[in-house]
Short mmCIF file of C-alpha atoms in Angstrom, two decimals:
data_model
loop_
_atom_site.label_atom_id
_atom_site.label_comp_id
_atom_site.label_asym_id
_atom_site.label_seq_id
_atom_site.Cartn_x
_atom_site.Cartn_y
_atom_site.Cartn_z
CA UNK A 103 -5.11 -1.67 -42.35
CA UNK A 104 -8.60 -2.69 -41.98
CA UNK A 105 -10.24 -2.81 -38.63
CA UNK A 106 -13.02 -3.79 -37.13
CA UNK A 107 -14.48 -3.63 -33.05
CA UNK A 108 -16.91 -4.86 -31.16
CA UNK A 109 -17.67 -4.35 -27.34
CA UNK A 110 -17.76 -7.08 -25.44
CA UNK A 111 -18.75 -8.32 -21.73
CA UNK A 112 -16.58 -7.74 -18.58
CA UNK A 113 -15.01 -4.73 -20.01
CA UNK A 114 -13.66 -6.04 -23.20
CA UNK A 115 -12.92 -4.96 -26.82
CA UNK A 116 -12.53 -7.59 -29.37
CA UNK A 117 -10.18 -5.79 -32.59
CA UNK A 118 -10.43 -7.71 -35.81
CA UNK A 119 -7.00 -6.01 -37.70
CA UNK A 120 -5.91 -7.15 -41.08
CA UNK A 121 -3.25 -5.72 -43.14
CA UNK A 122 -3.11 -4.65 -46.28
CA UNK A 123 -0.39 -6.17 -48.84
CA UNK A 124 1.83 -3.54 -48.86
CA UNK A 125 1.70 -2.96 -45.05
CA UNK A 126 2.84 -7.08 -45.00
CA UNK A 127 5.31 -6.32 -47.78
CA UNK A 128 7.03 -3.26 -45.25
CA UNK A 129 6.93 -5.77 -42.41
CA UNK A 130 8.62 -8.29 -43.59
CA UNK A 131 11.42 -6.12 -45.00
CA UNK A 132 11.74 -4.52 -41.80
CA UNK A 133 12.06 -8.35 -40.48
CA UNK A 134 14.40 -9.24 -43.25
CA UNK A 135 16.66 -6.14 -41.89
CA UNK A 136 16.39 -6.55 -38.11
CA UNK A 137 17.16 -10.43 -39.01
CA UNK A 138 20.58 -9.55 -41.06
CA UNK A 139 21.48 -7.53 -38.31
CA UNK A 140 21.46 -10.36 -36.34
CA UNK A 141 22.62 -13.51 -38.17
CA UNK A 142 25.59 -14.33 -38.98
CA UNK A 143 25.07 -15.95 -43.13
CA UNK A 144 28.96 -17.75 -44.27
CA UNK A 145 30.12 -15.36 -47.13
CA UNK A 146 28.50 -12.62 -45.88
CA UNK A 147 28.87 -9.50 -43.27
CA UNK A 148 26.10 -8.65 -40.89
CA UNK A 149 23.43 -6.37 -42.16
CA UNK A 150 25.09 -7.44 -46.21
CA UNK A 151 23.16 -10.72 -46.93
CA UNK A 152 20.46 -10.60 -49.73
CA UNK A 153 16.71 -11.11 -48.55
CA UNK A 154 16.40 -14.12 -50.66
CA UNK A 155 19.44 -15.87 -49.52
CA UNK A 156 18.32 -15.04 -46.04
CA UNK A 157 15.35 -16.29 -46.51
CA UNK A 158 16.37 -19.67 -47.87
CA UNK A 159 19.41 -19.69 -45.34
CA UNK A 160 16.54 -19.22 -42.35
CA UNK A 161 13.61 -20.55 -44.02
CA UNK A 162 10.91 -18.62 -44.58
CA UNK A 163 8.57 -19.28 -41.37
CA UNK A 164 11.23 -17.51 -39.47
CA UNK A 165 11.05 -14.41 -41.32
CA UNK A 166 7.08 -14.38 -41.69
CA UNK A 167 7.49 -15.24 -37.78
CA UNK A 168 9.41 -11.62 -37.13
CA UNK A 169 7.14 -10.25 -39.31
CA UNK A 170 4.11 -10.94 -37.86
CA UNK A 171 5.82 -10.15 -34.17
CA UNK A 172 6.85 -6.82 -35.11
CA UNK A 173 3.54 -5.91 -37.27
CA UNK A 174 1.51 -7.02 -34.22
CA UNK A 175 2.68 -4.85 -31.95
CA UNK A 176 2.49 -2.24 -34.77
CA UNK A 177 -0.76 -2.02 -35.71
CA UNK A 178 -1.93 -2.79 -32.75
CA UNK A 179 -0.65 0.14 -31.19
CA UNK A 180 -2.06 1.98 -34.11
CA UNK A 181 -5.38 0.66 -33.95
CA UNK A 182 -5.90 1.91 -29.68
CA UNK A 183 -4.65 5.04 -30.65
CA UNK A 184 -6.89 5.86 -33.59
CA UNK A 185 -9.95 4.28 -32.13
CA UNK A 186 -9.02 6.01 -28.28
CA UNK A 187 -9.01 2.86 -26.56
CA UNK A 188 -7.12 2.65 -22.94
CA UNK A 189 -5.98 -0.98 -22.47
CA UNK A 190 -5.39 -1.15 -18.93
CA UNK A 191 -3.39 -4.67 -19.30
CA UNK A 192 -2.19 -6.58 -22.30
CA UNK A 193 -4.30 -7.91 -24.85
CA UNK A 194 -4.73 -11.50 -25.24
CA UNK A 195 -3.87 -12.15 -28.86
CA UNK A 196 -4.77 -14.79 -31.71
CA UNK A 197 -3.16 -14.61 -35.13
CA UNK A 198 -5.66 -16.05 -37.83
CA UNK A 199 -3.24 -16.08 -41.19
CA UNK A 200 -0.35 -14.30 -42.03
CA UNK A 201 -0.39 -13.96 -45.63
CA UNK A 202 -1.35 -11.17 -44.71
CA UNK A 203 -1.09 -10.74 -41.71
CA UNK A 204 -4.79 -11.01 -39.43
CA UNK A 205 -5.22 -11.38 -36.09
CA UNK A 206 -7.81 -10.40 -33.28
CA UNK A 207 -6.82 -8.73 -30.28
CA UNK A 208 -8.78 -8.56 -26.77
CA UNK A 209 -8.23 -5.70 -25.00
CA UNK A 210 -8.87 -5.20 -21.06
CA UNK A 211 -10.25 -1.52 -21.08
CA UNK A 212 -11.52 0.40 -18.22
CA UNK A 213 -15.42 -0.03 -17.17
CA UNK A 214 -18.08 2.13 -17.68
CA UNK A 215 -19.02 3.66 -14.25
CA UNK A 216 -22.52 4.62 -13.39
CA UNK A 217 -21.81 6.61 -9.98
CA UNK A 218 -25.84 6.29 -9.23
CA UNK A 219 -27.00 9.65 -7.44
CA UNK A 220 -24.41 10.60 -4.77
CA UNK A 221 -25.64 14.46 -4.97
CA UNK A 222 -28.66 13.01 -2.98
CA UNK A 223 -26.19 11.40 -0.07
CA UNK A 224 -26.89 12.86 3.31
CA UNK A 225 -25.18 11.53 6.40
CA UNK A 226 -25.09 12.75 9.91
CA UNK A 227 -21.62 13.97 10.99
CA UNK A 228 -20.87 12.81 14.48
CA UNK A 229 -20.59 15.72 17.56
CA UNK A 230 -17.09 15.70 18.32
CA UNK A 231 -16.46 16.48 22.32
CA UNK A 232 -13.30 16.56 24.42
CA UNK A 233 -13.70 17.32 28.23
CA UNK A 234 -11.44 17.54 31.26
CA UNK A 235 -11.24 13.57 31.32
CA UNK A 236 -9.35 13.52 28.21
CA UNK A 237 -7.27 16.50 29.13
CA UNK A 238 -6.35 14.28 32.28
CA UNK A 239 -5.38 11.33 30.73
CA UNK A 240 -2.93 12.98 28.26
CA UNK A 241 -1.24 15.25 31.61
CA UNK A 242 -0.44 11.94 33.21
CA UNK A 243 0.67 10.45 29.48
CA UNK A 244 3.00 13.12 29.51
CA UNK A 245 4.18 13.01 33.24
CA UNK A 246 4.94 9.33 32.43
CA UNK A 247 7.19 10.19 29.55
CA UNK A 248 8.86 12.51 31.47
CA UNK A 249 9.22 10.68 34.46
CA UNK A 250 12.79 9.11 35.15
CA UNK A 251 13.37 5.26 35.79
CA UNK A 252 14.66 4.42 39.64
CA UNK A 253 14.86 1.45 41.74
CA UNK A 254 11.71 0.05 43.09
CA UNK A 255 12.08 -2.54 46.20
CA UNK A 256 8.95 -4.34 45.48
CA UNK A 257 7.83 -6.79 43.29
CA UNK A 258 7.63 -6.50 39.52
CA UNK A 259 4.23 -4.76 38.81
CA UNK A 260 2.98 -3.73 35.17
CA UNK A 261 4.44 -0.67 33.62
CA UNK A 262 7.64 -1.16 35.24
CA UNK A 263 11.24 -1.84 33.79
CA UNK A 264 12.96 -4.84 35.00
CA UNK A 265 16.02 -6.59 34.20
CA UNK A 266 16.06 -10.27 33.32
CA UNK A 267 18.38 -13.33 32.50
CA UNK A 268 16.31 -15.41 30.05
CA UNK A 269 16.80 -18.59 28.62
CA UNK A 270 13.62 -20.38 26.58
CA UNK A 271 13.79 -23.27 24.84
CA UNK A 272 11.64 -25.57 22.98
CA UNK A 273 12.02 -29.57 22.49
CA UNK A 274 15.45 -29.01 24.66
CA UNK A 275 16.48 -26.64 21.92
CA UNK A 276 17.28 -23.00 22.52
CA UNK A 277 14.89 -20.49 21.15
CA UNK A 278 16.11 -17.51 23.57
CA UNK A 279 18.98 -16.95 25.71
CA UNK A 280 19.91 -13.16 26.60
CA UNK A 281 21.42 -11.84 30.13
CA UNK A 282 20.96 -8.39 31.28
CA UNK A 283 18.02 -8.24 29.03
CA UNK A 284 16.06 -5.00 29.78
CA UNK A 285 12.37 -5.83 29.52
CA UNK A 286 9.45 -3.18 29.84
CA UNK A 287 6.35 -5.20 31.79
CA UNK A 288 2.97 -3.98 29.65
CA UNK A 289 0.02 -6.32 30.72
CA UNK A 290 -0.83 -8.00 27.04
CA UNK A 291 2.48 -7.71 25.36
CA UNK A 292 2.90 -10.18 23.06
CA UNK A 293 7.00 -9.84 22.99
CA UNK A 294 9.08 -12.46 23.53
CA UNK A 295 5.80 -14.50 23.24
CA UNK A 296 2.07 -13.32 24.56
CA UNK A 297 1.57 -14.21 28.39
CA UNK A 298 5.26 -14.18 29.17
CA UNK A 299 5.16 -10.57 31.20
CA UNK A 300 2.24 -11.89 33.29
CA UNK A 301 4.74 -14.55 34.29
CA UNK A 302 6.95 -11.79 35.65
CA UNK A 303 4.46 -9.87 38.40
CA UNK A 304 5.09 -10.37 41.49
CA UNK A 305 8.42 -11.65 41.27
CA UNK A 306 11.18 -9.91 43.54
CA UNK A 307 14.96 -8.83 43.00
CA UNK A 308 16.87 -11.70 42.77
CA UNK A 309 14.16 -14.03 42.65
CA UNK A 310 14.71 -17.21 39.63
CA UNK A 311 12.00 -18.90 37.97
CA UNK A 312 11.35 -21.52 35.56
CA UNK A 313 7.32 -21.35 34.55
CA UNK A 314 6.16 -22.77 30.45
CA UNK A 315 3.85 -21.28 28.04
CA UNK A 316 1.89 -22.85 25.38
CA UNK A 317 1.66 -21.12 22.24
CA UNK A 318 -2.01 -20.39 20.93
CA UNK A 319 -2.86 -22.70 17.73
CA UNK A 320 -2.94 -19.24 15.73
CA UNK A 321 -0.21 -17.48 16.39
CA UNK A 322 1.60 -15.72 13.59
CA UNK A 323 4.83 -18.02 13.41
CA UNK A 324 3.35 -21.32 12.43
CA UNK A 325 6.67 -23.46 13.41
CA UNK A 326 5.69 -22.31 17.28
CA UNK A 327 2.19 -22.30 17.04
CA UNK A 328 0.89 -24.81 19.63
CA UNK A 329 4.18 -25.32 21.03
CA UNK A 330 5.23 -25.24 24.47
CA UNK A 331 8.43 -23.27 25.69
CA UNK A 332 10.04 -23.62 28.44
CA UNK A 333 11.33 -20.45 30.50
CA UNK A 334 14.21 -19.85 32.96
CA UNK A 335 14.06 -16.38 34.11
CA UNK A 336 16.02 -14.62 37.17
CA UNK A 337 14.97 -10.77 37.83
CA UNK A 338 18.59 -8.81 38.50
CA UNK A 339 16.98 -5.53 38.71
CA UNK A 340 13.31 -3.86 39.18
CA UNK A 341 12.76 -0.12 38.12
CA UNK A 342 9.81 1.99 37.98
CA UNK A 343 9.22 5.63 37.16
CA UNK A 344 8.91 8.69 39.11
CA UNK A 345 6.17 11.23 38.32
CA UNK A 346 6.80 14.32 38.49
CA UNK A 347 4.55 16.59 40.26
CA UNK A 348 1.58 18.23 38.11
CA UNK A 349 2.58 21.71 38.91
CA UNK A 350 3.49 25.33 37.32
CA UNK A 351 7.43 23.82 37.14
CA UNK A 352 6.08 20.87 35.26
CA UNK A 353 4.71 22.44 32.56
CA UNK A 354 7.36 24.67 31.93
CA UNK A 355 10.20 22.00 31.76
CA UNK A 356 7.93 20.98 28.97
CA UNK A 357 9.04 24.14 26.67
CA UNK A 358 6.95 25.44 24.59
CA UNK A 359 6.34 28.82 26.39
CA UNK A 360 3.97 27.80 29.13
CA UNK A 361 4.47 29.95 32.20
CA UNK A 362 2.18 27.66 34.45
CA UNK A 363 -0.22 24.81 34.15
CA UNK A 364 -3.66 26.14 32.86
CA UNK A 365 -1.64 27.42 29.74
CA UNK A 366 -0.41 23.51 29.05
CA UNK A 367 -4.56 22.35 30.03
CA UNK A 368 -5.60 25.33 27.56
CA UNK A 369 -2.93 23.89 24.44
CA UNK A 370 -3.77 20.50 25.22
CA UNK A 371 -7.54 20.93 25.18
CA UNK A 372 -7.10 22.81 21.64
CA UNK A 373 -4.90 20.18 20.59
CA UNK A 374 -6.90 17.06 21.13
CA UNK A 375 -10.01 18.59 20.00
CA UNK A 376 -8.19 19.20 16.90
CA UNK A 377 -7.17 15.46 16.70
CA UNK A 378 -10.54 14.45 17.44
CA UNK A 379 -12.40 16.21 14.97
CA UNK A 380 -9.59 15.13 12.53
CA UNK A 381 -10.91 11.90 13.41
CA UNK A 382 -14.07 12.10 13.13
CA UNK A 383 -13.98 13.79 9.83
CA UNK A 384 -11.57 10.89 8.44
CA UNK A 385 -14.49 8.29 9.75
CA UNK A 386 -17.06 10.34 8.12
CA UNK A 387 -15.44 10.63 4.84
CA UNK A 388 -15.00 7.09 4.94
CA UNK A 389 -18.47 6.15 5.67
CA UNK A 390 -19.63 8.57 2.91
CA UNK A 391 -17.11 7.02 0.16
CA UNK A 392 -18.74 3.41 1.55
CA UNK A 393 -21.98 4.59 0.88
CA UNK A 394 -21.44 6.47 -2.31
CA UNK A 395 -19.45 3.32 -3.69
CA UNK A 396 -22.63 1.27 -2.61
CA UNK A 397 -25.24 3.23 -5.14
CA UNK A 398 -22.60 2.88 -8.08
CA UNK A 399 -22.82 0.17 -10.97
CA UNK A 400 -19.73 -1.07 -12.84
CA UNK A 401 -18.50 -4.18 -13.99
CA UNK A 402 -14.94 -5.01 -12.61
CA UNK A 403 -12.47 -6.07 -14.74
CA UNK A 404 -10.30 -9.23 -13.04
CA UNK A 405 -7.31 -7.87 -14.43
CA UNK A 406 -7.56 -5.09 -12.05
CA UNK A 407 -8.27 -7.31 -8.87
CA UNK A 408 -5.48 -9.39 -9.90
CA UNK A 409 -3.44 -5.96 -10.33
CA UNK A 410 -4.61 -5.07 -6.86
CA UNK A 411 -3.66 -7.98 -5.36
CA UNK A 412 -0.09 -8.07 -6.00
CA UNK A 413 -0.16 -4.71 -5.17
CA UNK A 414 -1.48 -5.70 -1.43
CA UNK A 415 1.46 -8.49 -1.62
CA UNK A 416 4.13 -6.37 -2.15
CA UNK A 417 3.08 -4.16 0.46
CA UNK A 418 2.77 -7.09 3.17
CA UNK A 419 6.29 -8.69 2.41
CA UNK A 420 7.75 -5.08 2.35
CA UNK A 421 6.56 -4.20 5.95
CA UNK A 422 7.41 -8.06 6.82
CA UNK A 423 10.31 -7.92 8.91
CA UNK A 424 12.05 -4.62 7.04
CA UNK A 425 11.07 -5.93 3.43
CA UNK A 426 14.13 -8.33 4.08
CA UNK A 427 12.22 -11.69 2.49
CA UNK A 428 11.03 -12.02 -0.69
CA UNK A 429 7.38 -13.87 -1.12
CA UNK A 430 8.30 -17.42 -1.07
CA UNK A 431 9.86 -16.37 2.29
CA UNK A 432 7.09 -14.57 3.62
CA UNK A 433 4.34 -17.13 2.83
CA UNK A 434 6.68 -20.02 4.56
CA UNK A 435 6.63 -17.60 7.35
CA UNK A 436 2.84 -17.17 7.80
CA UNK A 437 1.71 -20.99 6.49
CA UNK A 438 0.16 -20.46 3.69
CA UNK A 439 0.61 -21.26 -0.25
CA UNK A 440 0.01 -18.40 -2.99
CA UNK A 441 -2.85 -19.23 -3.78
CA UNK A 442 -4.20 -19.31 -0.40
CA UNK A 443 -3.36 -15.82 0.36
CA UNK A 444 -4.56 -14.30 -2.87
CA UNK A 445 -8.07 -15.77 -2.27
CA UNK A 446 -8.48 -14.20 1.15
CA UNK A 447 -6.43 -10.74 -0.40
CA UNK A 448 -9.40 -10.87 -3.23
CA UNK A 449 -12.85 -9.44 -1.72
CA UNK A 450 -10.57 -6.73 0.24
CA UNK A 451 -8.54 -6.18 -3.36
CA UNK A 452 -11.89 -6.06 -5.42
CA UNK A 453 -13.53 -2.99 -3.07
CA UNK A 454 -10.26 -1.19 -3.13
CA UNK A 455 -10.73 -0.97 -7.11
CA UNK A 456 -14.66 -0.07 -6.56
CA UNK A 457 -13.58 2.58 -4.69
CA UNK A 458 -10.79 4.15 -6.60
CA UNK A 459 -12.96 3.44 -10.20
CA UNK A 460 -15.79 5.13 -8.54
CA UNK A 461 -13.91 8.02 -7.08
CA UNK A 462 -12.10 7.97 -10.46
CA UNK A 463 -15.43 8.77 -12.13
CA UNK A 464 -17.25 11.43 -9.86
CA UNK A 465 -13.59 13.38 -10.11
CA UNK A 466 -14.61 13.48 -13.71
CA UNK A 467 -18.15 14.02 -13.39
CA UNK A 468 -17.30 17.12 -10.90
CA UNK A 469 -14.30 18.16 -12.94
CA UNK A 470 -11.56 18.13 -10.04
CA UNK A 471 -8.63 19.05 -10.88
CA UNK A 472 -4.73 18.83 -9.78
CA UNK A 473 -2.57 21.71 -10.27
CA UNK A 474 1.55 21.05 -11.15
CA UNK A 475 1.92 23.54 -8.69
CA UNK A 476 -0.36 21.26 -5.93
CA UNK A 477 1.58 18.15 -6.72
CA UNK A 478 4.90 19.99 -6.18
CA UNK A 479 3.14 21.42 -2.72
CA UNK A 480 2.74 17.91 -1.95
CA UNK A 481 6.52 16.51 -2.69
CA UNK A 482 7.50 19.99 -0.82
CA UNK A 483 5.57 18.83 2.51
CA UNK A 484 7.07 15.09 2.08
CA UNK A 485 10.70 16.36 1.70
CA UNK A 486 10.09 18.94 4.62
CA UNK A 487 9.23 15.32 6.94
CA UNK A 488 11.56 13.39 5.40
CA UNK A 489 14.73 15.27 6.92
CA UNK A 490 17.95 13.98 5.82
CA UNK A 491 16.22 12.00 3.28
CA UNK A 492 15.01 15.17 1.98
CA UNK A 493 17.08 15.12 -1.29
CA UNK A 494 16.60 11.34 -2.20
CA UNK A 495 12.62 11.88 -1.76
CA UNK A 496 12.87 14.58 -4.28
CA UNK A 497 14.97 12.53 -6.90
CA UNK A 498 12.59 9.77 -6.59
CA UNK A 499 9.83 12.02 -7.67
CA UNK A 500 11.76 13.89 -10.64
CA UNK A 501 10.10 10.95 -13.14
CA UNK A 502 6.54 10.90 -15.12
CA UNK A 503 4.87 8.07 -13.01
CA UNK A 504 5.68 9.13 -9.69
CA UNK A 505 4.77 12.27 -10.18
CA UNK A 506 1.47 11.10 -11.69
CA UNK A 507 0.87 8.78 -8.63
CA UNK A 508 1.21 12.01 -6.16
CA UNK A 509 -1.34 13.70 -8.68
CA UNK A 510 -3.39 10.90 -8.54
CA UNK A 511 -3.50 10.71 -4.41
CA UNK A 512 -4.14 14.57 -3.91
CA UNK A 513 -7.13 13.92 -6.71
CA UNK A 514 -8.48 11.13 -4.51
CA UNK A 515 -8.39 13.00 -1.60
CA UNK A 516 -9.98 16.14 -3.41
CA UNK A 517 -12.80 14.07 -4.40
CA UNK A 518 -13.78 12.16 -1.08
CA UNK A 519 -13.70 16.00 0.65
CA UNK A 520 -16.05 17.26 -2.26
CA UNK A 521 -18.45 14.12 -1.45
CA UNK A 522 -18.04 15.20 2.25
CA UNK A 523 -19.16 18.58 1.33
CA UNK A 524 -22.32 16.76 -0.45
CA UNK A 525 -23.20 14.77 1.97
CA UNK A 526 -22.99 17.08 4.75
CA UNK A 527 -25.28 19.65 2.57
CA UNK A 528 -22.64 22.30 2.69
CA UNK A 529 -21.49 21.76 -1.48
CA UNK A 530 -22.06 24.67 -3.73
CA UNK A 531 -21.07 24.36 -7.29
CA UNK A 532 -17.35 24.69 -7.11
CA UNK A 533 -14.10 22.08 -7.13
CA UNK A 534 -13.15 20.96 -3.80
CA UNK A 535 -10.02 23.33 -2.88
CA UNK A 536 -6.80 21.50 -1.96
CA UNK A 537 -4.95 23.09 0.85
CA UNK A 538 -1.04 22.63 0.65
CA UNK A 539 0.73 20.43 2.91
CA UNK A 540 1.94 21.71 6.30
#
């Protein structure tokens, strides 16, 4: 085989591969024997018919055809090996004779990165502060989930639980129609449609209604968007919760071990200063990866974007309605054609490859690692949350790629916490440690 390669814009390597007559000679009697295999000649049992009577019974195109299929793939594969080339999508490929066999192969490769100097990032972290307002607010958020629903003889207010006959319908046809419905009041709710539990306050037991809504011009289901609906609505029933008193009992019908309330003050004070500065660190990281991604130069391949992309399409129609529709379905849903959608998923699916290209390449540059015994860690903590799903997680991780994709993840998240470290000033000269999952 004689090759040839040349580097080439966007991320590109042109092969020039031409084989030698021998090397044609083996391919096309490996083409000759795949094709007997497969072709039933009169007079003859698979596998049995002579190459020349083959040949004259197919014609000889067809066999230089399977040749040159087969030997493509071949070489080609041979040629990425020996020269260490990772194609990161199929190479676009032109045959120039095949007597023998010559062709030139482009091949999508990863780009160069030039991370730029991230050791010199310095950001401020934020001062993270909780104080008795917070610890306040989550007391009453947990008197309200413990509180029990009773009969209020007042009007409906927000937060309270009332039961409803509904019927809506739009152009005299019936969009909604449910008795006994049990409907929680939240000021904003957008459920059935947005503005229709505003309609409900101040409405009494027993009371009915009839009251319309137009639909805003952007709302997400496009067949009611700018519609109006017409609503029929009698209340049956109005509830509201009782609060418990914020006492020594209180907290100790919470479990937990608290013998009195300044013990449940003390854990939630710990607890949501925990959360915040979880936060805060998560924002921080982010705005350092933003900033580090900003000083880097690359060129980015399309084939990635495009890669990216469908990625970011499979994820919305999964989490559209239970992953239930397939694409077609989902973009009738919204309004909007394929290509549409992939133009606006494009700038957001272009910085999501920046990032993980760049990350990608200071991983290298600081020589993180991932330990088989971290990515097992890692399945460990996701079959602990999983529960009775616990056993199917695990299978679905027993093969090469999803394993590698864990591997990949804790390496990401390795590398943004070692250009935390940097930025903050704290780094010294060793690999960002990996902590296993809870």
């Amino acid at each position: 085989m004689r090759l040839t390669t040349e580097n080439q814009e966007n991320s590109r390597v042109l092969l020039h591969i031409e084989l030698e007559a021998d090397e044609m000679e083996r391919a096309l009697d490996d083409s000759y024997k795949r094709l007997a295999r497969r072709v039933q000649v009169p007079g003859f049992r698979r596998g049995k018919v002579p190459r020349d009577i083959l040949e004259r019974f197919l014609g000889k195109e067809t066999l230089l055809k399977e040749a040159e299929e087969l030997a493509v793939t071949q070489f080609y594969n041979r040629a990425i090996e020996e020269q260490h080339i990772e194609a990161i999508a199929q190479p676009k490929i032109e045959v120039l004779h095949n007597e023998p066999l010559a062709f030139r192969a482009t091949v999508p490769v990863r780009p160069d990165v030039d991370p730029g100097d991230y050791k010199h990032v310095r950001l401020k972290q934020e001062e993270v502060t909780v104080g008795e307002a917070e610890v306040e607010k989550a007391l009453e958020q947990l008197r309200l989930q413990q509180a029990p629903w009773e009969p209020a003889e007042r009007p409906v207010a927000p937060g309270d639980l009332v039961t409803i006959d509904v019927q809506g319908t739009l152009d005299q046809k019936s969009v909604l129609d449910e008795k006994g419905l049990q409907y929680p009041v939240f000021q904003g709710s957008p459920m059935p449609v947005p503005g229709f539990a505003e309609k409900l306050q101040g409405l009494e037991k027993g009371t009915e209604t009839a009251f319309a809504i137009t639909m805003p011009q952007d709302y997400k289901n496009p067949q009611l968007a700018g519609q109006t609906i017409e609503f029929k609505v009698k209340v049956e029933e109005i509830k509201q919760k009782r609060l418990p008193e914020l006492d020594d009992e209180f907290a100790r019908s919470l479990g937990g071990g608290f013998d009195n309330l300044p013990q449940l003050k003390e854990r939630l004070l710990s607890n949501l200063k925990a959360r915040a500065e979880a936060e805060a660190m998560t924002r921080y990281e982010e705005q350092v990866v933003q900033t580090v991604t900003s000083l880097a130069k690359l060129d980015v391949p399309e084939v990635l974007v495009d890669r990216e992309i469908d990625a970011m399409l499979n994820e919305q129609v999964s989490r559209f309605r239970g992953g239930q529709k397939s694409l077609e379905a989902y973009l009738a849903a919204i309004g909007k054609t394929d290509e549409e959608i992939r133009q606006e998923a494009r700038p957001h699916a272009r910085h999501r490859v920046v990032r993980a290209l760049v990350l990608d390449k200071i991983a290298q540059v600081e020589d993180i690692k991932v330990s088989p015994e971290e990515v097992q860690a890692e399945i460990d903590g996701l079959a602990q949350q999983a529960g009775e799903r616990a056993d199917q997680l695990r299978r679905a991780f027993q093969s090469h790629q999803s394993r590698h994709s864990v591997e990949h993840a804790i390496l990401t998240r390795k590398t943004v916490r070692r250009l935390a470290e940097i930025a903050s000033a704290v780094a010294d000269q060793t690999p960002a440690a990996e902590s296993p999952p809870a």
